[in-house]
Coordinates of C-alpha atoms and ligand atoms in Angstrom, one line a residue:
X222 CA -109.7 85.2 -137.0
X223 CA -111.5 87.3 -140.2
X224 CA -109.3 84.6 -142.1
X225 CA -110.4 81.9 -140.3
X226 CA -114.2 82.5 -140.6
X227 CA -114.0 83.2 -144.2
X228 CA -111.8 80.9 -145.1
X229 CA -112.2 79.0 -149.0
X230 CA -111.2 75.9 -151.0
X231 CA -108.5 78.3 -152.9
X232 CA -107.1 79.4 -149.6
X233 CA -105.8 76.0 -149.3
X234 CA -102.0 75.5 -149.9
X235 CA -101.3 73.1 -152.8
X236 CA -99.3 70.2 -152.8
X237 CA -97.9 68.1 -155.6
X238 CA -97.5 69.2 -159.7
X239 CA -98.4 73.0 -159.9
X240 CA -99.5 71.7 -163.5
X241 CA -101.7 69.1 -162.6
X242 CA -105.4 69.8 -161.0
X243 CA -105.0 71.7 -157.7
X244 CA -104.6 68.9 -154.8
X245 CA -104.6 69.5 -151.2
X246 CA -103.4 66.8 -148.6
X247 CA -105.9 67.0 -146.2
X248 CA -110.0 67.7 -147.3
X249 CA -111.1 71.4 -146.9
X250 CA -113.5 70.4 -144.3
X251 CA -111.0 68.9 -142.1
X252 CA -109.1 71.9 -142.5
X253 CA -111.7 74.4 -141.7
X254 CA -112.5 72.4 -138.6
X255 CA -108.9 72.4 -137.3
X256 CA -108.4 76.0 -138.1
X257 CA -111.7 76.7 -136.1
X258 CA -110.7 74.9 -133.2
X259 CA -107.4 76.3 -133.2
X260 CA -108.9 80.1 -133.1
X261 CA -111.8 79.3 -130.8
X262 CA -110.9 76.8 -128.3
X263 CA -107.7 77.4 -126.4
X264 CA -106.3 74.4 -126.9
X265 CA -102.7 73.5 -126.7
X266 CA -101.5 72.1 -130.2
X267 CA -100.9 68.6 -128.8
X268 CA -104.6 68.5 -127.8
X269 CA -105.8 69.6 -130.8
X270 CA -103.9 66.8 -132.7
X271 CA -105.8 64.3 -130.3
X272 CA -108.8 65.1 -130.3
X273 CA -111.2 62.3 -130.6
X274 CA -113.7 62.0 -133.5
X275 CA -116.7 62.3 -130.6
X276 CA -115.1 65.4 -128.9
X277 CA -118.5 67.5 -129.3
X278 CA -121.6 67.0 -127.2
X279 CA -124.1 69.4 -128.4
X280 CA -126.4 71.1 -125.4
X281 CA -129.9 69.9 -125.9
X282 CA -131.6 71.0 -122.9
X283 CA -131.7 74.3 -120.9
X284 CA -129.1 74.8 -118.6
X285 CA -129.6 76.2 -114.7
X286 CA -126.5 77.6 -113.5
X287 CA -125.6 75.8 -110.2
X288 CA -126.4 78.3 -107.1
X289 CA -128.5 80.7 -109.1
X290 CA -131.8 81.0 -111.1
X291 CA -129.9 82.3 -114.4
X292 CA -130.4 79.9 -117.2
X293 CA -127.9 79.1 -120.3
X294 CA -130.5 78.1 -122.9
X295 CA -130.2 75.1 -125.4
X296 CA -127.5 75.2 -128.2
X297 CA -125.8 78.6 -126.8
X298 CA -122.5 76.7 -126.4
X299 CA -121.2 72.8 -127.1
X300 CA -119.2 71.0 -124.8
X301 CA -115.8 69.9 -125.9
X302 CA -114.1 66.5 -124.6
X303 CA -110.6 67.6 -124.0
X304 CA -107.8 64.5 -123.9
X305 CA -105.4 64.0 -121.1
X306 CA -102.7 66.7 -121.4
X307 CA -99.3 67.1 -120.2
X308 CA -100.3 68.5 -116.6
X309 CA -103.7 67.0 -116.0
X310 CA -106.6 64.5 -116.7
X311 CA -109.1 65.0 -119.7
X312 CA -111.9 67.3 -119.1
X313 CA -114.7 69.2 -120.6
X314 CA -115.4 72.6 -121.5
X315 CA -117.6 75.0 -123.3
X316 CA -117.1 76.4 -126.5
X317 CA -118.8 78.5 -129.1
X318 CA -121.3 76.4 -131.3
X319 CA -119.4 77.1 -134.4
X320 CA -116.6 74.8 -133.4
X321 CA -119.1 72.0 -133.1
X322 CA -120.7 73.0 -136.3
X323 CA -117.2 72.7 -138.2
X324 CA -116.7 69.4 -136.8
X325 CA -119.7 68.0 -137.4
X326 CA -119.6 69.3 -141.4
X327 CA -116.2 67.4 -141.4
X328 CA -117.6 64.2 -139.7
X329 CA -120.1 64.2 -142.2
X330 CA -117.9 63.8 -145.0
X331 CA -114.6 62.1 -143.0
X332 CA -114.0 58.2 -143.8
X333 CA -114.0 55.8 -141.3
X334 CA -110.4 55.3 -139.6
X335 CA -109.1 52.3 -137.6
X336 CA -108.4 52.9 -134.0
X337 CA -104.5 54.1 -133.0
X338 CA -102.8 54.2 -130.0
X339 CA -102.8 57.3 -127.7
X340 CA -99.5 57.4 -126.3
X341 CA -100.4 59.7 -123.5
X342 CA -103.5 57.8 -122.2
X343 CA -102.5 54.3 -123.7
X344 CA -106.1 53.8 -124.9
X345 CA -107.0 53.0 -128.6
X346 CA -109.2 56.1 -130.0
X347 CA -110.2 57.5 -133.2
X348 CA -109.0 60.6 -133.9
X349 CA -110.9 63.7 -135.3
X350 CA -108.1 65.5 -137.0
X351 CA -107.0 61.9 -139.0
X352 CA -107.3 61.2 -143.0
X353 CA -106.2 58.3 -144.7
X354 CA -104.3 57.0 -141.7
X355 CA -102.3 60.3 -141.2
X356 CA -103.0 62.3 -138.1
X357 CA -102.2 66.0 -138.5
X358 CA -99.0 66.9 -136.5
X359 CA -98.0 69.4 -134.0
X360 CA -96.7 71.0 -136.8
X361 CA -99.2 71.5 -139.1
X362 CA -100.6 74.6 -137.0
X363 CA -97.3 76.2 -137.5
X364 CA -96.7 75.5 -140.8
X365 CA -99.7 75.0 -142.7
X366 CA -102.3 76.7 -140.8
X367 CA -101.0 79.7 -139.4
X368 CA -99.1 80.6 -143.0
X369 CA -102.4 80.2 -144.6
X370 CA -104.5 82.5 -142.5
X371 CA -101.7 85.2 -142.2
X372 CA -101.4 84.9 -146.3
X373 CA -105.4 85.4 -146.5
X374 CA -105.5 88.0 -144.1
X375 CA -102.4 89.9 -145.7
X376 CA -100.3 90.0 -142.5
X377 CA -97.0 89.1 -141.7
X378 CA -96.2 85.8 -139.6
X379 CA -94.4 88.1 -137.1
X380 CA -95.6 90.4 -135.0
X381 CA -94.7 92.8 -132.2
X382 CA -94.9 89.9 -129.8
X383 CA -92.6 87.5 -132.4
X384 CA -93.4 84.8 -134.5
X385 CA -97.5 83.9 -134.7
X386 CA -97.4 80.1 -133.6
X387 CA -99.6 77.6 -132.5
X388 CA -99.5 78.9 -128.6
X389 CA -100.5 82.4 -129.9
X390 CA -104.4 81.9 -129.9
X391 CA -104.2 80.2 -126.7
X392 CA -102.6 83.1 -125.0
X393 CA -104.8 85.9 -126.9
X394 CA -107.9 83.7 -125.8
X395 CA -107.3 83.5 -122.3
X396 CA -106.4 87.6 -122.1
X397 CA -109.7 88.3 -124.2
X398 CA -111.8 86.1 -121.7
X399 CA -110.4 87.6 -118.6
X400 CA -110.2 91.2 -119.8
X401 CA -114.2 90.9 -121.1
X402 CA -117.2 92.9 -120.0
X403 CA -118.1 90.4 -118.0
X404 CA -114.6 88.6 -117.5
X405 CA -114.0 85.1 -116.6
X406 CA -112.6 85.2 -112.9
X407 CA -109.1 83.7 -112.7
X408 CA -110.4 80.2 -111.3
X409 CA -113.1 80.0 -114.0
X410 CA -110.0 80.6 -116.6
X411 CA -108.0 78.2 -114.8
X412 CA -110.5 75.5 -115.2
X413 CA -111.3 76.3 -119.0
X414 CA -107.5 76.2 -120.1
X415 CA -107.0 73.2 -118.1
X416 CA -104.3 74.2 -115.9
X417 CA -103.2 72.5 -112.7
X418 CA -102.1 75.5 -111.2
X419 CA -103.2 79.0 -110.9
X420 CA -100.4 80.6 -111.2
X421 CA -100.0 79.1 -115.1
X422 CA -103.0 81.2 -115.7
X423 CA -101.7 84.1 -114.4
X424 CA -99.2 83.9 -116.8
X425 CA -101.6 84.2 -119.7
X426 CA -104.5 86.2 -117.9
X427 CA -102.7 89.8 -118.7
X428 CA -104.8 92.5 -117.8
X429 CA -105.2 95.0 -121.0
X430 CA -104.0 98.6 -120.6
X431 CA -107.4 99.7 -121.4
X432 CA -109.0 97.4 -118.2
X433 CA -106.1 98.8 -116.1
X434 CA -107.0 102.1 -116.8
X435 CA -110.8 101.1 -116.3
X436 CA -110.5 99.8 -112.8
X437 CA -107.9 102.7 -111.7
X438 CA -110.6 105.2 -112.9
X439 CA -113.4 103.1 -110.7
X440 CA -111.0 102.9 -107.9
X441 CA -111.6 107.1 -107.7
X442 CA -107.9 107.1 -106.2
X443 CA -107.8 111.3 -107.4
X444 CA -111.5 111.3 -106.5
X445 CA -110.5 110.5 -103.1
X446 CA -108.0 112.7 -102.8
X447 CA -109.4 115.8 -104.1
X448 CA -112.2 117.7 -102.6
X449 CA -113.6 120.7 -103.9
X450 CA -114.4 123.9 -102.0
X451 CA -116.7 127.0 -103.7
X452 CA -115.0 130.0 -104.2
X453 CA -116.6 133.4 -103.9
X454 CA -115.1 136.3 -105.1
X455 CA -115.8 139.9 -104.5
X456 CA -115.6 141.8 -107.9
X457 CA -116.4 145.3 -106.3
X458 CA -113.3 144.8 -104.0
X459 CA -111.1 143.9 -107.2
X460 CA -112.8 146.7 -109.4
X461 CA -112.5 149.5 -106.7
X462 CA -109.1 148.8 -106.1
X463 CA -109.8 147.3 -102.4
X464 CA -108.1 144.5 -103.0
X465 CA -104.8 145.6 -103.5
X466 CA -104.7 147.6 -100.6
X467 CA -105.5 144.3 -98.7
X468 CA -109.1 144.0 -98.5
X469 CA -110.3 140.4 -98.5
X470 CA -112.1 139.6 -101.6
X471 CA -111.6 135.9 -102.1
X472 CA -113.7 133.8 -99.7
X473 CA -113.6 130.0 -99.2
X474 CA -116.9 128.4 -98.4
X475 CA -116.4 126.5 -95.0
X476 CA -119.6 125.5 -94.4
X477 CA -120.0 127.2 -91.3
X478 CA -118.0 130.3 -92.3
X479 CA -115.5 131.8 -94.8
X480 CA -111.8 131.6 -95.2
X481 CA -110.7 134.8 -96.6
X482 CA -107.3 134.0 -96.7
X483 CA -106.0 134.2 -100.2
X484 CA -103.8 131.3 -100.0
X485 CA -106.3 128.8 -98.3
X486 CA -105.1 125.8 -100.0
X487 CA -101.7 125.9 -98.1
X488 CA -103.2 126.8 -94.7
X489 CA -102.7 123.3 -92.5
X490 CA -106.1 124.0 -90.5
X491 CA -107.8 124.0 -94.0
X492 CA -109.9 120.8 -92.8
X493 CA -110.2 121.6 -89.0
X494 CA -110.9 125.1 -89.1
X495 CA -109.0 127.1 -86.6
X496 CA -110.3 130.3 -86.6
X497 CA -108.0 132.8 -87.3
X498 CA -108.2 136.1 -88.0
X499 CA -109.0 135.5 -91.9
X500 CA -111.9 133.6 -90.4
X501 CA -115.5 135.2 -91.3
X502 CA -118.5 133.8 -89.8
X503 CA -121.3 133.1 -91.8
X504 CA -124.0 134.9 -89.3
X505 CA -121.7 137.8 -89.0
X506 CA -122.9 141.3 -90.6
X507 CA -119.5 141.0 -93.0
X508 CA -120.5 137.6 -94.4
X509 CA -124.2 138.6 -94.9
X510 CA -123.1 142.0 -96.6
X511 CA -120.7 139.6 -98.9
X512 CA -123.3 137.3 -99.8
X513 CA -125.9 140.2 -100.4
X514 CA -123.3 141.6 -103.3
X515 CA -124.9 141.8 -107.2
X516 CA -121.4 140.8 -108.5
X517 CA -120.1 138.0 -106.4
X518 CA -118.7 135.6 -108.7
X519 CA -118.5 131.8 -107.3
X520 CA -116.5 129.2 -108.7
X521 CA -114.7 125.6 -107.8
X522 CA -111.5 125.1 -106.7
X523 CA -110.0 121.3 -106.2
X524 CA -107.9 121.0 -103.0
X525 CA -105.4 117.7 -103.1
X526 CA -105.6 116.3 -99.2
X527 CA -103.1 114.6 -97.2
X528 CA -103.8 111.3 -96.0
X529 CA -104.9 112.6 -92.2
X530 CA -107.2 115.5 -93.9
X531 CA -108.6 112.2 -96.1
X532 CA -109.2 110.4 -93.2
X533 CA -110.7 113.3 -91.1
X534 CA -112.7 114.3 -94.0
X535 CA -114.2 110.5 -94.6
X536 CA -114.3 109.0 -90.8
X537 CA -115.5 111.1 -89.0
X538 CA -115.2 113.4 -85.5
X539 CA -112.4 111.2 -84.0
X540 CA -110.3 111.2 -86.8
X541 CA -111.0 115.0 -87.1
X542 CA -110.3 115.1 -83.4
X543 CA -106.7 113.5 -84.1
X544 CA -106.0 115.9 -86.9
X545 CA -106.9 118.8 -84.6
X546 CA -104.9 117.6 -82.0
X547 CA -101.7 116.9 -84.6
X548 CA -101.9 120.6 -85.4
X549 CA -102.5 121.9 -82.1
X550 CA -99.6 123.7 -81.8
X551 CA -98.9 124.4 -85.7
X552 CA -99.5 128.4 -86.3
X553 CA -102.0 129.6 -88.1
X554 CA -101.7 132.2 -91.4
X555 CA -102.6 134.8 -88.9
X556 CA -99.7 133.9 -86.3
X557 CA -101.4 132.2 -83.4
X558 CA -101.5 128.5 -82.9
X559 CA -104.9 126.9 -82.6
X560 CA -104.1 126.2 -78.8
X561 CA -103.2 129.9 -78.1
X562 CA -106.5 130.9 -80.1
X563 CA -108.5 128.3 -77.7
X564 CA -107.1 129.5 -74.7
X565 CA -108.1 133.0 -75.8
X566 CA -111.7 131.9 -76.5
X567 CA -111.8 129.5 -73.7
X568 CA -113.6 127.1 -76.5
X569 CA -112.6 124.1 -78.6
X570 CA -111.3 126.1 -81.5
X571 CA -111.5 123.4 -84.2
X572 CA -114.5 123.6 -86.4
X573 CA -114.3 120.9 -89.7
X574 CA -115.0 122.4 -93.0
X575 CA -118.4 121.0 -93.7
X576 CA -118.9 122.0 -97.5
X577 CA -115.9 120.9 -98.5
X578 CA -117.1 118.0 -100.9
X579 CA -115.6 115.0 -102.8
X580 CA -114.7 115.9 -106.3
X581 CA -117.7 115.0 -108.5
X582 CA -116.7 111.9 -110.7
X583 CA -115.1 112.9 -113.9
X584 CA -116.5 109.8 -115.8
Ligands
SF4_140 S1 -107.2 128.4 -89.6 FE1 -107.1 130.9 -90.4 S2 -106.7 130.4 -92.5 FE2 -106.7 128.4 -91.8 S3 -108.8 128.0 -92.8 FE3 -109.4 128.8 -90.7 S4 -109.4 130.9 -91.1 FE4 -108.5 130.1 -93.4

C-alpha cells in the first residue's frame, strides 16, 4: 500500500530499447489509477479491467443513513459503479475518495477512445483502463503492477501465503473490513464485495487472531468460571505454633460466617455451605475475636467453579436449592452429610456463600 500511494514515474517498468529514452507502454496516470483501484476497491481483476470510463460518482451532498439520524458528510466517500461480474449484476459501492481522485486525474489526460463491446454484458462501452486502443489485460496486475509494487517496497513477490496475485488485495481488504474497530457485518461485506452468497464472503472474512482474542476476553469465559473469596489469615496462630497443633488459622469469608477448613476450595459444599464443624458463624465469639486481632492478614483467593456452582451463584435461590439437593448425601469435610446435619438441627442446612464474588475483570 505504501508503494502504491508513493508511486512515481521512475517506478514504472521500461519497455523498448533501454538505450533509448525511457518509454512506458501506459501513461503514469493510468498505471497509478489502476494500482490504487486494485489496492482500495476490493474488485476482482476482471472487474478492474472492465471498469467504464464514467465509473466514479462523487457524493455531492450530505447523506442521512437510512433508519438512523447519522449523516455521512459530502465528499467522505465516492461511489464506484462495478460492471456485471461472474456471479452477479452490476452494482455500486462506496470507496475511498482517493480512488475517485486518481481516476479523475487519469480521465483528465486520457485520450478519447472508440467504444468496444463488453462480452459479458453485450453493451458498447468505453473502458477506463484503455490506451491507444489497448485495454489492460487480467495479466497486467499480476505481471506488471504487483512486481512493480514489490520492487518499490523491497519485498518479495511471495510470502507465507504464497505468491502475491491480483486476488490478494480483495481478500486482504475483506479481512480488514471484517476485523476493523467498527467492523462491517457479514451482510454488509457481502454487498460490498458483490457476492451472491454469504458463504463466499465467509471464505474471505477470516477473523484475525487479535480480534478472536478480544472477543474471547470480552465473553468473560474465565471470569464466568472463577469466583473470588476473601481469606483471613490469623498470623498469631501461625507464629505461636497453634496452627501446627490443629488450631484453625485460615478463615474463608462466606458472608454469613467463616469456613475454617484449610482446603475450603475442595469442599463440595463451598457454594452452599452445609455448616459442618468447620463453620464459624459471624455472630459467634470466635469470629468476633478473630476479626478483632491486630495482625490479621486479608487476601483474596480465586476459586474455579463447576457448571452447577456457577448456575447456583448466578441464577439465585432455585439453582441453589437444586445444588443443595444434589449434595444432600455428600459428606462434608467434617464427616456428616448435609442431610444428617439437617436432621440434627431440625432446620434447612444450606446457606449460600454470599460474599463470594465474581472475579474482577482483568482487562
Ligand atoms: S461445609 Fe464445612 S468445609 Fe464446607 S464450606 Fe461449609 S464449613 Fe467449610
